[in-house]
CSV table of C-alpha atoms in Angstrom, one decimal:
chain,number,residue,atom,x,y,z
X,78,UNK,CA,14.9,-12.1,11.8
X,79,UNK,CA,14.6,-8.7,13.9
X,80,UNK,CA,12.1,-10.1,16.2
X,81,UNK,CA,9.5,-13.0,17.1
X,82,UNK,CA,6.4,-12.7,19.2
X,83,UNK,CA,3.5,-15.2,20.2
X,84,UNK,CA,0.3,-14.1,19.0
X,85,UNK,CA,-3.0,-15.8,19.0
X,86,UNK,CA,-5.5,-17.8,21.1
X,87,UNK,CA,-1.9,-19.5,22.7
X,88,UNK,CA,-1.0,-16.1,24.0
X,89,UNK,CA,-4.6,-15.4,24.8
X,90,UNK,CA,-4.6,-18.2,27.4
X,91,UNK,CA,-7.1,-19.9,25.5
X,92,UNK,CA,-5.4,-22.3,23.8
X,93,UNK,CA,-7.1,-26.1,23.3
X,94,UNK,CA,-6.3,-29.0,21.8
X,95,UNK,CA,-7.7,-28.0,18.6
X,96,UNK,CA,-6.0,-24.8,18.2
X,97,UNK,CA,-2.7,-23.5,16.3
X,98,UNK,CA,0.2,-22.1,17.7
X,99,UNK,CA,0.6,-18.5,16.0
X,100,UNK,CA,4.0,-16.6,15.9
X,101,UNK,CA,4.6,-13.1,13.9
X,102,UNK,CA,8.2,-12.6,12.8
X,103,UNK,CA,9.8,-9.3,11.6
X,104,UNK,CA,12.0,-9.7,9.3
X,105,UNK,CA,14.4,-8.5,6.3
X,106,UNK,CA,12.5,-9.1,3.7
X,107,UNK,CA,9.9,-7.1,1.5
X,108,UNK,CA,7.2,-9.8,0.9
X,109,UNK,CA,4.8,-11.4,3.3
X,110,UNK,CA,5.8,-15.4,4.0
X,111,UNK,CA,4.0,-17.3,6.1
X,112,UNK,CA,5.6,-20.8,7.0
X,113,UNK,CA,3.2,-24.0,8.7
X,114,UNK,CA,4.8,-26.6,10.4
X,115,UNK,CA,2.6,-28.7,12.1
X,116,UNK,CA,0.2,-27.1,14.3
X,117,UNK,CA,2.5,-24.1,14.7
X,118,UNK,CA,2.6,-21.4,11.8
X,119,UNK,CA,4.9,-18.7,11.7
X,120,UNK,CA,3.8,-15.3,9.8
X,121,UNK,CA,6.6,-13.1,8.5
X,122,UNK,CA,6.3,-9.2,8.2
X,123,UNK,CA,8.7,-6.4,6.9
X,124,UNK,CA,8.6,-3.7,9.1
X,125,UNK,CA,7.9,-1.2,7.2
X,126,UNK,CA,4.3,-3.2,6.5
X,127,UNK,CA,3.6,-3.6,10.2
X,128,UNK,CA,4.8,-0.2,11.0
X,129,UNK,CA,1.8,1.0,7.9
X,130,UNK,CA,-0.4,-1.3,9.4
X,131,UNK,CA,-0.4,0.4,13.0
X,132,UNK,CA,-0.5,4.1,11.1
X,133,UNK,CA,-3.8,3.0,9.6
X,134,UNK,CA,-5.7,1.3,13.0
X,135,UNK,CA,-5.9,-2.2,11.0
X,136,UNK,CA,-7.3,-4.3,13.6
X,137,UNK,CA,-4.6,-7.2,13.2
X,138,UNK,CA,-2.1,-4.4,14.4
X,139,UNK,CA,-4.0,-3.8,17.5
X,140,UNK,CA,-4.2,-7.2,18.3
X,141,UNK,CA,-0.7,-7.6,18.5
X,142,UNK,CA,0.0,-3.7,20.1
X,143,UNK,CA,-2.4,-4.9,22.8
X,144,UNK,CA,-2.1,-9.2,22.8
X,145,UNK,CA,1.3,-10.5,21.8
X,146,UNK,CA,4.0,-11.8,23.8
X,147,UNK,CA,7.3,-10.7,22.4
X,148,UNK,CA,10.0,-13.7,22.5
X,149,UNK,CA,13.4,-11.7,21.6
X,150,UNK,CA,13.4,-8.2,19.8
X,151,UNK,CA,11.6,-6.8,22.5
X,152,UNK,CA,12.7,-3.3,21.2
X,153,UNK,CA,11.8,-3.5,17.5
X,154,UNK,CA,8.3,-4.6,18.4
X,155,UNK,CA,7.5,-2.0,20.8
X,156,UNK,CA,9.4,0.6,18.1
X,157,UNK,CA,6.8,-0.9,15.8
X,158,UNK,CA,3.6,-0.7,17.8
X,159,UNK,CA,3.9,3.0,19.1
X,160,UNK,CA,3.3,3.7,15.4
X,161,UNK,CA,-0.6,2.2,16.4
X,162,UNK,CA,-3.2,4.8,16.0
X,163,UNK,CA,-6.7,3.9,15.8
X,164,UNK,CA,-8.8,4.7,12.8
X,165,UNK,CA,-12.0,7.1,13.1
X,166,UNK,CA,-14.2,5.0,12.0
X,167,UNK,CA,-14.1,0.7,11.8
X,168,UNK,CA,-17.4,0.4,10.0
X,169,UNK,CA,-15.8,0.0,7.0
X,170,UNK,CA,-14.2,-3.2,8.6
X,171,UNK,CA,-17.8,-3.9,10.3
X,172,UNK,CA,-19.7,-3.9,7.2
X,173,UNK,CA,-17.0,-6.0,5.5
X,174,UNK,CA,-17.6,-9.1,8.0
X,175,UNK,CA,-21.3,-8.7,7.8
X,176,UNK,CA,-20.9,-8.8,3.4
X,177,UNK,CA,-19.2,-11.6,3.8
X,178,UNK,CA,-20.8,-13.8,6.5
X,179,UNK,CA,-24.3,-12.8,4.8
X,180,UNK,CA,-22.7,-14.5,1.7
X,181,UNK,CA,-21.3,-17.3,3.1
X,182,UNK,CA,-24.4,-18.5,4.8
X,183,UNK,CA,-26.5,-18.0,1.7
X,184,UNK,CA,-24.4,-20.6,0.2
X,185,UNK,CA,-23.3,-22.4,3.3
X,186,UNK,CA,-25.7,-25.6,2.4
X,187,UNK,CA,-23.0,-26.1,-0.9
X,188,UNK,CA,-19.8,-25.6,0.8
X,189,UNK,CA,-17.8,-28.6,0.4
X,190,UNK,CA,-14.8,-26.8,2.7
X,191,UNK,CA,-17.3,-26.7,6.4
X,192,UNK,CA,-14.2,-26.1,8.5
X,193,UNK,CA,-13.0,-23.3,6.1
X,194,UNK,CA,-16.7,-21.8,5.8
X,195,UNK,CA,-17.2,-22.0,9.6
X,196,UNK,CA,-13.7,-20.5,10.8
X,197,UNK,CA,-14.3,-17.3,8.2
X,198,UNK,CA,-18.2,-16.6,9.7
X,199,UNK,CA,-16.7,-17.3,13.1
X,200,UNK,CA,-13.8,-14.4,12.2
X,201,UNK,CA,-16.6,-12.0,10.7
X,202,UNK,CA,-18.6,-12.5,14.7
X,203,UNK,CA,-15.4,-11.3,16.3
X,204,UNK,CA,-14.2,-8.9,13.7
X,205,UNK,CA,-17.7,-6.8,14.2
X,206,UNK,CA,-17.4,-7.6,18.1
X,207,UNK,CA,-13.6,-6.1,17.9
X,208,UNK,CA,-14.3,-3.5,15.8
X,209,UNK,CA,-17.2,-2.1,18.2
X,210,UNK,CA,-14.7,-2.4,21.0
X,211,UNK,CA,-11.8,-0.7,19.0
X,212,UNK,CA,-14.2,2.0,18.3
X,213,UNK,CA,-15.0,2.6,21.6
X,214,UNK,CA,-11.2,2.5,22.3
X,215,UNK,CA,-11.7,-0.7,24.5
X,216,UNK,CA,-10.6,-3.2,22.6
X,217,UNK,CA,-11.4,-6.8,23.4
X,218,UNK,CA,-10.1,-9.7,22.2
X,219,UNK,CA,-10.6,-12.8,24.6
X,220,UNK,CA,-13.7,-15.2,23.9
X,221,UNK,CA,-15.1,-14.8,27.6
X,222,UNK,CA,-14.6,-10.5,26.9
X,223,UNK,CA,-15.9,-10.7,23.2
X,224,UNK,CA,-19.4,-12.8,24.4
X,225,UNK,CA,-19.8,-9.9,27.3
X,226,UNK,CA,-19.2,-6.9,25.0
X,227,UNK,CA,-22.7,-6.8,23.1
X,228,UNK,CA,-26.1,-6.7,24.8
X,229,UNK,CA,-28.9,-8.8,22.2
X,230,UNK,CA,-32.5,-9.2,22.9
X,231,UNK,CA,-32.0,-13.1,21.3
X,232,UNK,CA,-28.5,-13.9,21.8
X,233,UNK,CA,-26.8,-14.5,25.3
X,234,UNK,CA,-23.2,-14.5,26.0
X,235,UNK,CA,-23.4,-18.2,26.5
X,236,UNK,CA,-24.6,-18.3,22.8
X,237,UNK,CA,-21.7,-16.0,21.5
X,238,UNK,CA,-19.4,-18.4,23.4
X,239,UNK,CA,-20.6,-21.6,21.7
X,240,UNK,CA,-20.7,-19.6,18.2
X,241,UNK,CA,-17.4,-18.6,19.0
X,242,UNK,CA,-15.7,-22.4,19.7
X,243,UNK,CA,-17.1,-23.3,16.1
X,244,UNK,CA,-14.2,-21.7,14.7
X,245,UNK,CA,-12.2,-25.3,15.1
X,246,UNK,CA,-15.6,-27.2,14.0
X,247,UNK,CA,-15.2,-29.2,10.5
X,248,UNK,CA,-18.5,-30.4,10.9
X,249,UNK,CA,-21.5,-28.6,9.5
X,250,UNK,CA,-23.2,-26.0,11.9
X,251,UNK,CA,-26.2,-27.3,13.5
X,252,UNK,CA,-29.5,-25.6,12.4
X,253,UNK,CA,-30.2,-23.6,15.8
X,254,UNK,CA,-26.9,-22.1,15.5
X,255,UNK,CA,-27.1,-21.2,11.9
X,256,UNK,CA,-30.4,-19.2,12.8
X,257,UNK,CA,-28.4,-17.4,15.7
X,258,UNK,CA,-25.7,-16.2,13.1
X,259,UNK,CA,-28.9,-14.6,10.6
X,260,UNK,CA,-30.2,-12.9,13.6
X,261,UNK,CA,-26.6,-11.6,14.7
X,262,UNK,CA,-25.5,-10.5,11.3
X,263,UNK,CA,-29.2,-9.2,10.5
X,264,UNK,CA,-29.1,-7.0,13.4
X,265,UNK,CA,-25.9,-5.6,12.5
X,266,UNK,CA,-27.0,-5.3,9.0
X,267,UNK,CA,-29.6,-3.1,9.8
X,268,UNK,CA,-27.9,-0.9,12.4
X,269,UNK,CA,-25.0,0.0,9.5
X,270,UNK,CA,-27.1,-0.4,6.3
X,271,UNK,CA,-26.0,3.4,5.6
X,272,UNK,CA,-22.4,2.3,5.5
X,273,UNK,CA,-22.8,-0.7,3.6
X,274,UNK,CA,-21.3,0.1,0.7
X,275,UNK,CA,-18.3,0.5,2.3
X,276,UNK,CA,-16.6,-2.7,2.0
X,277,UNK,CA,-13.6,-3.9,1.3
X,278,UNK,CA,-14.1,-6.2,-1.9
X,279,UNK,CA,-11.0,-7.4,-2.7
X,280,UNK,CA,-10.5,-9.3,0.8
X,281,UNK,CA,-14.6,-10.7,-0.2
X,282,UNK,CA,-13.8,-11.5,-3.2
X,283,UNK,CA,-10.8,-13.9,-2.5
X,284,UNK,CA,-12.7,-15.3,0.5
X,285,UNK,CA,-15.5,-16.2,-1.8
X,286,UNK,CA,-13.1,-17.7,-4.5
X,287,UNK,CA,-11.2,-19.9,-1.7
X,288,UNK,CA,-14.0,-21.2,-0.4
X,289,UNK,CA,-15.1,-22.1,-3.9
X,290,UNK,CA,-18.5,-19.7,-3.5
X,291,UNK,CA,-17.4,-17.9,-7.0
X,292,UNK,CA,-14.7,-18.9,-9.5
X,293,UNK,CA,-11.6,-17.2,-10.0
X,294,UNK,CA,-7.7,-16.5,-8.5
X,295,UNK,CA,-6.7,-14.0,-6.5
X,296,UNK,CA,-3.1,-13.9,-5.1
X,297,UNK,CA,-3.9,-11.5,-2.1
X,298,UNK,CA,-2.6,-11.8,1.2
X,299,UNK,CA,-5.1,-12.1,4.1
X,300,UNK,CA,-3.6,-11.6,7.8
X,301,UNK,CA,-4.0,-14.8,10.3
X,302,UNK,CA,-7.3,-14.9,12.4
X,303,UNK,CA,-7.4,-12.8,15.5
């Protein structure tokens, strides 16, 4: 192991009761591992993937260039992240979240999986909310700096907030929040419908599949939740 950091909603200062503890490791290897013990999981990286991942702006890279807490290898992290530079353009990554939450929700009524369903529509809020931010270069990632970012005519930043906490929720979203992620997604949908065919299917596609929305296998890797 070259180096360990804390990641996450933990290193956030947002952590509750419900939440995991996340920890990226950079390691010798050439595959991604990831390793869950308990409530704490442990995501391993070569370097030369992470190092990739900050030449291309992913948005998982800036979390950690701008979020994580290094626990030892100080040096190899910070080596890694000056690599970061942001992309031109995140709508590809916008329009992506808004595919697949607008799929999700058509089906959302047949899920089996609610905890699964509602911590992937909760990713595709933040990931638009993130990606705005990162194209802006002001990247937020904290709940309270997420629900304050965006300015809707129906939706306050109390509602984001709520939406937001349903992440952790196995339960099945109740009706008047449902309606507030259409109208959130809709708006979006209509402010990139040039872009949306821009998408990155591969990543729907095994979303769909996991959640048992279409049927298939897919074997590819998806990074943690930001």
């Amino acid at each position: 192991m070259k180096a360990l950091a804390l990641f996450g909603s933990t290193a956030r200062h947002e952590r509750d009761f419900n939440s995991d503890i996340d920890l990226l490791g950079v390691y010798d290897g050439s595959a991604i591992r990831s390793v869950n013990r308990s409530i704490v999981s442990l995501f391993l990286y070569p370097e030369d993937y992470l190092v990739e991942k900050m030449t291309t702006g992913d948005l998982f890279a800036l979390h950690l260039v701008k979020e994580s807490t290094a626990i030892y290898g100080a040096d190899v992290l910070q080596n890694i992240f000056d690599n970061f530079r942001y992309k031109d353009s995140y709508g590809e990554d916008i329009c992506t979240a808004i595919y697949l939450a607008n799929s999700i929700l058509k089906e959302y009524a047949k899920i089996n999986n609610k905890k699964e369903a509602n911590k992937k529509i909760v990713w595709c809020l933040r990931t638009i909310i993130i990606s705005l931010s990162a194209q802006d270069r002001t990247p937020v990632f904290s709940k309270k700096s997420l629900s304050e970012y965006i300015k809707l005519d129906k939706i306050t930043a109390r509602d984001i907030l709520t939406m937001i906490d349903l992440k952790t929720s196995s339960m099945p979203i109740p009706l008047i929040y449902l309606n507030l992620f259409h109208d959130f997604f809709y708006h979006f949908e209509i402010k990139f419908a040039s872009d949306m065919n821009g998408i990155n299917r591969k990543l729907i596609t095994n979303c769909l599949i996991n959640l048992g929305i279409i049927s298939g296998s897919s074997n590819l890797k998806q990074p943690p939740y930001i």
